[in-house]
Amino acid sequence: MEQSAYFCGMKTLDKKEIVVSGSRPTGLIHLGNYLGAINNYVKMQDDFQSYFFIADYHSLTTHYDARNLPQLTNEVLATYLACGLDPEKCTIYIQSHIPQIPELYLLFNMIAYKGELEKIPTFKDKVRSQEQSGKSISAGLLTYPVLMAVDIIIHRAVKVPVGKDQESHIEMARTLANRFNNLFGEKLFPEPYGFNFGEELLKIPSLDGTGKMSKSAENPNSAIYMMDTDAQIRKKIMKAKTDLGPTEPNQQRPEEINNLFDLLRLVSTPDTLAHFDEQYNNCTIRYGDLKKQLAEDMVNTVAPIRNRIEDIMRDTTYLHRVITEGGEKARASAAATLNEAKRMIGMRYV
Ligand code: TYM
């Protein structure tokens, strides 16, 4: 695939580059969201013009629960702030506070094809699970990637810090941005790319041995939530799935063991990782010791953030101010893009 001037792997960081990302308020934020995405939002806010939002429209494609929406939305907002997002450095807003997003989404639905949306792997997975639980598939679920593309291109972003699970959506955003530019004859939208500081996008594994850590997991013990107590974290790690242990030197590691090592790599020191690596490879490892160390390092990662979330959640005046000011800035940027898009389409009448 052709790499544009906006390609995310560029070594030099251009300060003018625009960054967008968001999370759905569908449940408590977990370690996968934090390590896979939010941690990068925090690292990027100093060097880029950054927009981070809460994707409340997106949550309605699968979770239509009005009673929980305000609490979940405030929790995501408080988590962003507790993880280190600074409203002085980046624009933080709620998706539904930006009316230009649904308007551009409507225009993009005219150039997105049903067939290509049906082929997107996340759509196929969701259809399978919705159908298993007897739920209908909404048009909103089918056009989820169109809305996500609009979230990104409404600010003409080029870098999108996300986890690996969002790759196919970012690809769709590129396709739609290019299609719009080609159809209407101007390069209004740059190509957006997933971003993780030149590394592969991350997939934080679940604790039950398979798949990724997820908000909607049936087994709540398979994810570490940023609001978990120290005791809950220790209990979940100690219960994480393992095997009987290696019987030959340098034996290949099954998925559940690889997952534990992946987590160790993310929250522990390189020395700790090297120590357990060596023990695994010479067959002296005791998983209980590994898990105890992992649990302590996990507690040290999560506890300070959890404490700040609790404090920030109590300060509703501050939360309100952050999203009011962020909303204003995001609307100004979105209005400028929408205006250009409508001009290109020919929507200028007497
Ligand atoms: P959501 O709410 O499912 O997840 C928020 C972010 O967390 C990342 N993530 C993970 N990363 C690594 N390992 C995991 N186990 C893991 N689980 C979740 C996700 O990749 C995501 O970056 N469609 C998006 C929300 C969205 C969005 C956007 C993102 C809507 N519009 C525009 C970027 C740009 C989603 O469902 O994220």
XYZ file of C-alpha atoms and ligand atoms in Angstrom:
387
model
C 0.000 0.000 0.000
C 1.243 3.484 -0.851
C 2.497 5.341 2.194
C 1.521 8.978 2.198
C 3.455 11.884 3.682
C 1.291 11.320 6.739
C 2.561 7.772 7.404
C 2.657 7.108 11.130
C 6.005 5.343 11.091
C 7.888 8.577 10.388
C 10.693 9.016 12.877
C 10.496 12.819 13.098
C 7.494 14.119 14.963
C 5.837 17.031 13.197
C 4.245 19.212 15.857
C 1.486 20.313 13.535
C 0.232 16.787 13.008
C -3.252 16.134 14.287
C -4.147 13.228 16.564
C -7.607 11.853 17.310
C -8.751 8.928 19.412
C -11.670 7.882 21.576
C -13.115 5.176 23.794
C -16.693 3.947 24.111
C -18.479 4.317 27.453
C -19.657 0.695 27.459
C -18.078 -0.438 30.708
C -15.214 0.147 33.068
C -11.913 1.057 31.435
C -9.489 -1.878 31.685
C -5.791 -2.400 31.406
C -6.144 -3.165 27.671
C -7.674 0.270 27.048
C -5.003 1.897 29.195
C -1.880 0.166 27.862
C -3.217 -0.233 24.306
C -4.454 3.322 23.820
C -4.911 5.840 26.667
C -1.276 5.679 27.770
C -0.335 6.749 24.240
C -2.881 9.581 24.245
C -1.059 10.911 27.321
C 2.361 10.571 25.722
C 1.205 12.326 22.525
C -0.528 15.373 23.996
C 2.739 17.325 24.337
C 3.871 16.930 20.752
C 0.723 16.967 18.653
C -2.497 18.863 18.228
C -4.608 16.255 19.983
C -8.327 15.526 20.267
C -9.529 12.798 22.665
C -13.191 12.059 23.065
C -15.777 9.745 24.571
C -17.607 7.850 21.846
C -21.118 7.861 23.290
C -22.832 7.503 19.887
C -20.703 4.433 19.213
C -21.752 2.834 22.486
C -25.392 2.933 21.324
C -24.637 0.493 18.496
C -24.523 -2.330 21.062
C -25.356 -0.928 24.533
C -28.603 0.994 24.537
C -28.854 1.574 28.276
C -29.797 5.167 29.118
C -29.615 4.550 32.862
C -25.913 3.730 32.811
C -24.745 6.108 30.094
C -24.082 9.209 32.271
C -22.148 7.236 34.910
C -20.113 5.316 32.321
C -19.363 8.483 30.357
C -18.200 10.343 33.486
C -16.030 7.367 34.416
C -14.271 7.368 31.035
C -13.765 11.134 31.303
C -12.388 10.854 34.846
C -10.146 7.974 33.727
C -8.695 10.055 30.886
C -7.850 12.812 33.367
C -6.565 10.397 36.019
C -4.254 8.750 33.465
C -2.734 12.170 32.761
C -4.658 13.877 29.949
C -4.367 17.614 30.504
C -7.132 19.853 29.106
C -4.525 22.601 28.700
C -2.568 20.388 26.289
C -5.297 18.528 24.397
C -8.976 18.865 23.530
C -11.228 16.512 25.494
C -14.894 16.237 24.538
C -17.993 14.088 24.272
C -18.772 12.896 20.728
C -22.478 13.818 20.898
C -21.609 17.424 21.832
C -20.276 17.938 18.314
C -23.281 18.174 15.919
C -20.958 18.383 12.905
C -20.015 14.711 13.461
C -23.468 13.242 12.703
C -23.827 15.665 9.768
C -20.550 14.571 8.147
C -21.443 10.954 9.006
C -24.641 11.319 6.976
C -22.641 12.626 3.999
C -20.109 9.785 4.315
C -22.873 7.186 4.450
C -23.583 8.233 0.843
C -20.127 7.099 -0.286
C -19.691 3.991 1.906
C -20.791 0.705 0.344
C -22.910 -1.892 2.133
C -20.757 -4.737 0.767
C -17.478 -3.363 2.094
C -18.994 -2.637 5.529
C -20.379 -6.174 5.783
C -16.897 -7.591 5.190
C -15.230 -5.780 8.110
C -14.101 -8.442 10.645
C -15.361 -6.550 13.723
C -18.823 -6.289 12.128
C -18.867 -10.020 11.384
C -17.825 -10.820 14.978
C -20.479 -8.527 16.448
C -23.179 -9.977 14.152
C -22.255 -13.462 15.368
C -22.478 -12.512 19.050
C -25.642 -10.353 18.659
C -27.372 -13.159 16.776
C -26.329 -15.743 19.368
C -28.027 -13.664 22.044
C -31.113 -13.179 19.858
C -30.533 -9.465 19.161
C -31.181 -7.715 15.832
C -28.409 -6.026 13.884
C -28.959 -2.268 13.602
C -28.016 -0.086 10.640
C -25.889 1.808 13.185
C -23.783 -1.295 13.812
C -23.210 -1.765 10.067
C -22.153 1.864 9.623
C -20.043 1.969 12.830
C -16.804 2.266 10.785
C -18.260 5.210 8.833
C -18.920 7.094 12.070
C -15.452 6.180 13.309
C -13.893 7.426 10.053
C -15.741 10.696 10.511
C -14.534 11.006 14.128
C -11.005 10.915 12.761
C -11.266 12.976 9.604
C -13.502 15.684 11.080
C -10.271 17.115 12.540
C -8.187 15.918 9.545
C -6.127 13.702 11.829
C -3.184 11.646 10.614
C -2.301 9.681 13.752
C -4.745 7.557 15.686
C -3.452 5.926 18.896
C -5.492 2.715 19.196
C -5.111 -0.979 19.978
C -4.709 -3.647 17.316
C -8.432 -4.470 17.361
C -9.161 -1.134 15.619
C -6.891 -1.744 12.605
C -9.642 -2.622 10.145
C -11.598 0.485 11.155
C -8.615 2.746 10.521
C -8.136 1.103 7.136
C -11.772 1.905 6.335
C -11.172 5.523 7.418
C -8.298 5.713 4.906
C -10.458 4.235 2.163
C -13.293 6.676 2.798
C -10.997 9.711 3.111
C -9.352 8.853 -0.224
C -12.691 8.106 -1.889
C -14.095 11.473 -0.843
C -10.986 13.316 -2.065
C -11.078 11.480 -5.397
C -14.815 11.910 -5.947
C -14.796 15.629 -5.271
C -11.384 16.428 -6.717
C -9.449 17.985 -3.806
C -7.219 16.516 -1.111
C -9.227 17.717 1.871
C -8.601 14.645 4.034
C -5.158 13.195 4.828
C -4.787 9.433 5.312
C -5.018 8.429 8.980
C -2.880 5.629 10.433
C -2.956 3.718 13.721
C -0.091 4.837 15.932
C 2.061 3.290 18.642
C 5.363 5.166 18.447
C 6.655 3.150 15.501
C 5.812 -0.196 17.150
C 3.038 -2.646 16.223
C -0.349 -1.731 17.669
C -0.864 -3.606 20.944
C -3.255 -6.386 21.840
C -3.377 -6.817 25.615
C -4.369 -10.426 26.314
C -7.221 -11.581 28.512
C -6.346 -13.451 31.717
C -8.349 -16.544 30.813
C -5.851 -17.764 28.259
C -7.379 -16.690 24.951
C -8.309 -13.528 23.102
C -7.948 -9.910 24.142
C -8.862 -8.195 27.362
C -12.308 -6.710 26.775
C -14.994 -4.619 28.521
C -17.749 -6.980 27.476
C -16.000 -10.230 28.459
C -18.384 -12.790 29.946
C -15.826 -13.654 32.592
C -15.128 -10.502 34.672
C -11.982 -12.196 36.057
C -10.443 -12.105 32.597
C -9.843 -8.335 32.715
C -8.105 -5.990 35.141
C -10.173 -2.827 35.450
C -8.612 0.510 36.354
C -11.143 0.711 39.207
C -10.226 -2.724 40.661
C -9.048 -2.777 44.268
C -5.576 -4.112 45.079
C -7.185 -7.286 46.451
C -9.218 -7.819 43.262
C -6.124 -7.362 41.099
C -4.116 -9.868 43.156
C -6.972 -12.377 43.093
C -7.456 -12.113 39.319
C -3.755 -12.515 38.568
C -3.402 -15.481 40.937
C -6.366 -17.141 39.152
C -5.031 -16.498 35.626
C -4.831 -19.664 33.565
C -1.490 -21.522 33.423
C -0.318 -25.010 32.356
C 1.653 -27.697 34.200
C 4.965 -26.006 33.446
C 7.784 -26.604 30.951
C 9.326 -30.065 30.791
C 12.107 -29.353 28.279
C 14.580 -26.435 28.085
C 13.468 -23.540 25.845
C 10.101 -25.182 25.268
C 7.538 -23.254 23.197
C 5.067 -21.375 25.408
C 1.344 -21.974 25.128
C -0.884 -18.898 24.622
C -1.855 -18.512 28.302
C 1.815 -18.497 29.371
C 2.820 -16.125 26.578
C 0.046 -13.813 27.780
C 1.480 -13.702 31.312
C 4.911 -12.891 29.913
C 3.348 -10.176 27.705
C 1.762 -8.592 30.767
C 5.042 -8.849 32.674
C 6.778 -7.079 29.783
C 4.283 -4.212 30.040
C 4.162 -3.582 33.793
C 7.375 -5.064 35.268
C 11.045 -4.119 34.923
C 13.227 -5.661 32.173
C 15.224 -7.465 34.935
C 12.086 -9.126 36.297
C 11.111 -10.231 32.811
C 14.604 -11.595 32.116
C 14.583 -13.451 35.460
C 11.328 -15.337 34.729
C 12.294 -15.856 31.080
C 15.433 -17.620 32.214
C 13.546 -19.688 34.786
C 11.014 -20.762 32.153
C 13.758 -21.693 29.716
C 15.654 -23.812 32.260
C 12.401 -25.391 33.589
C 12.749 -24.069 37.162
C 9.856 -21.633 36.951
C 7.152 -21.592 39.620
C 4.110 -19.858 38.193
C 3.012 -18.842 41.704
C 6.157 -16.684 42.061
C 5.694 -15.146 38.626
C 2.059 -14.342 39.381
C 2.884 -12.798 42.768
C 5.431 -10.479 41.166
C 3.097 -9.659 38.273
C 0.272 -8.899 40.714
C 2.445 -6.464 42.698
C 3.640 -4.688 39.548
C 0.067 -4.538 38.282
C -1.126 -3.042 41.582
C 1.630 -0.414 41.326
C 0.455 0.488 37.811
C -3.272 0.613 38.558
C -3.594 1.876 42.164
C -2.406 5.491 41.652
C -4.725 5.877 38.654
C -7.680 4.328 40.541
C -7.177 6.723 43.443
C -7.124 9.710 41.095
C -10.266 8.496 39.251
C -12.121 8.398 42.565
C -11.027 11.962 43.440
C -11.800 13.387 40.006
C -15.247 11.713 39.849
C -16.236 13.691 42.946
C -15.337 17.014 41.284
C -18.290 17.323 38.916
C -17.704 21.086 38.438
C -14.255 20.323 37.025
C -15.566 17.512 34.804
C -18.257 19.826 33.473
C -15.736 22.581 32.731
C -13.405 20.185 30.888
C -16.089 18.967 28.493
C -17.663 22.391 28.001
C -14.362 23.979 27.002
C -13.243 20.922 25.036
C -16.588 20.800 23.210
C -16.200 24.412 22.094
C -12.734 23.806 20.648
C -13.761 20.554 18.965
C -16.856 22.166 17.405
C -14.753 24.966 15.913
C -12.370 22.477 14.296
C -15.231 20.234 13.116
C -17.224 23.133 11.667
C -14.261 24.233 9.543
C -13.888 20.723 8.045
C -17.615 20.223 7.475
C -17.816 23.579 5.734
C -15.057 22.565 3.314
C -16.605 19.146 2.711
C -19.998 20.678 1.887
C -18.376 23.195 -0.446
C -16.617 20.361 -2.302
C -19.882 18.421 -2.600
C -21.533 21.507 -4.091
C -23.812 22.282 -1.171
C -23.704 26.043 -1.678
C -27.091 27.370 -2.723
C -28.539 30.841 -3.241
P -12.982 0.805 22.717
O -13.850 1.672 23.558
O -13.400 -0.613 22.524
O -11.513 0.799 23.279
C -10.802 1.997 23.550
C -9.362 1.833 23.109
O -8.766 0.733 23.803
C -8.156 -0.152 22.867
N -8.246 -1.528 23.382
C -7.207 -2.361 23.474
N -5.913 -2.200 23.134
C -5.081 -3.257 23.364
N -5.494 -4.426 23.924
C -6.776 -4.627 24.274
N -7.152 -5.759 24.843
C -7.711 -3.558 24.040
N -9.049 -3.416 24.245
C -9.353 -2.162 23.824
C -8.950 0.020 21.588
O -8.202 -0.386 20.462
C -9.229 1.509 21.621
O -8.124 2.214 21.090
N -14.089 1.988 17.972
C -13.345 2.425 19.154
C -13.753 3.795 19.669
C -13.696 4.868 18.644
C -12.501 5.440 18.096
C -12.961 6.417 17.163
C -11.137 5.216 18.304
C -14.752 5.478 18.064
N -14.332 6.399 17.178
C -12.048 7.189 16.445
C -10.233 5.993 17.578
C -10.693 6.966 16.657
C -13.596 1.415 20.272
O -14.533 0.690 20.252
O -12.730 1.518 21.305
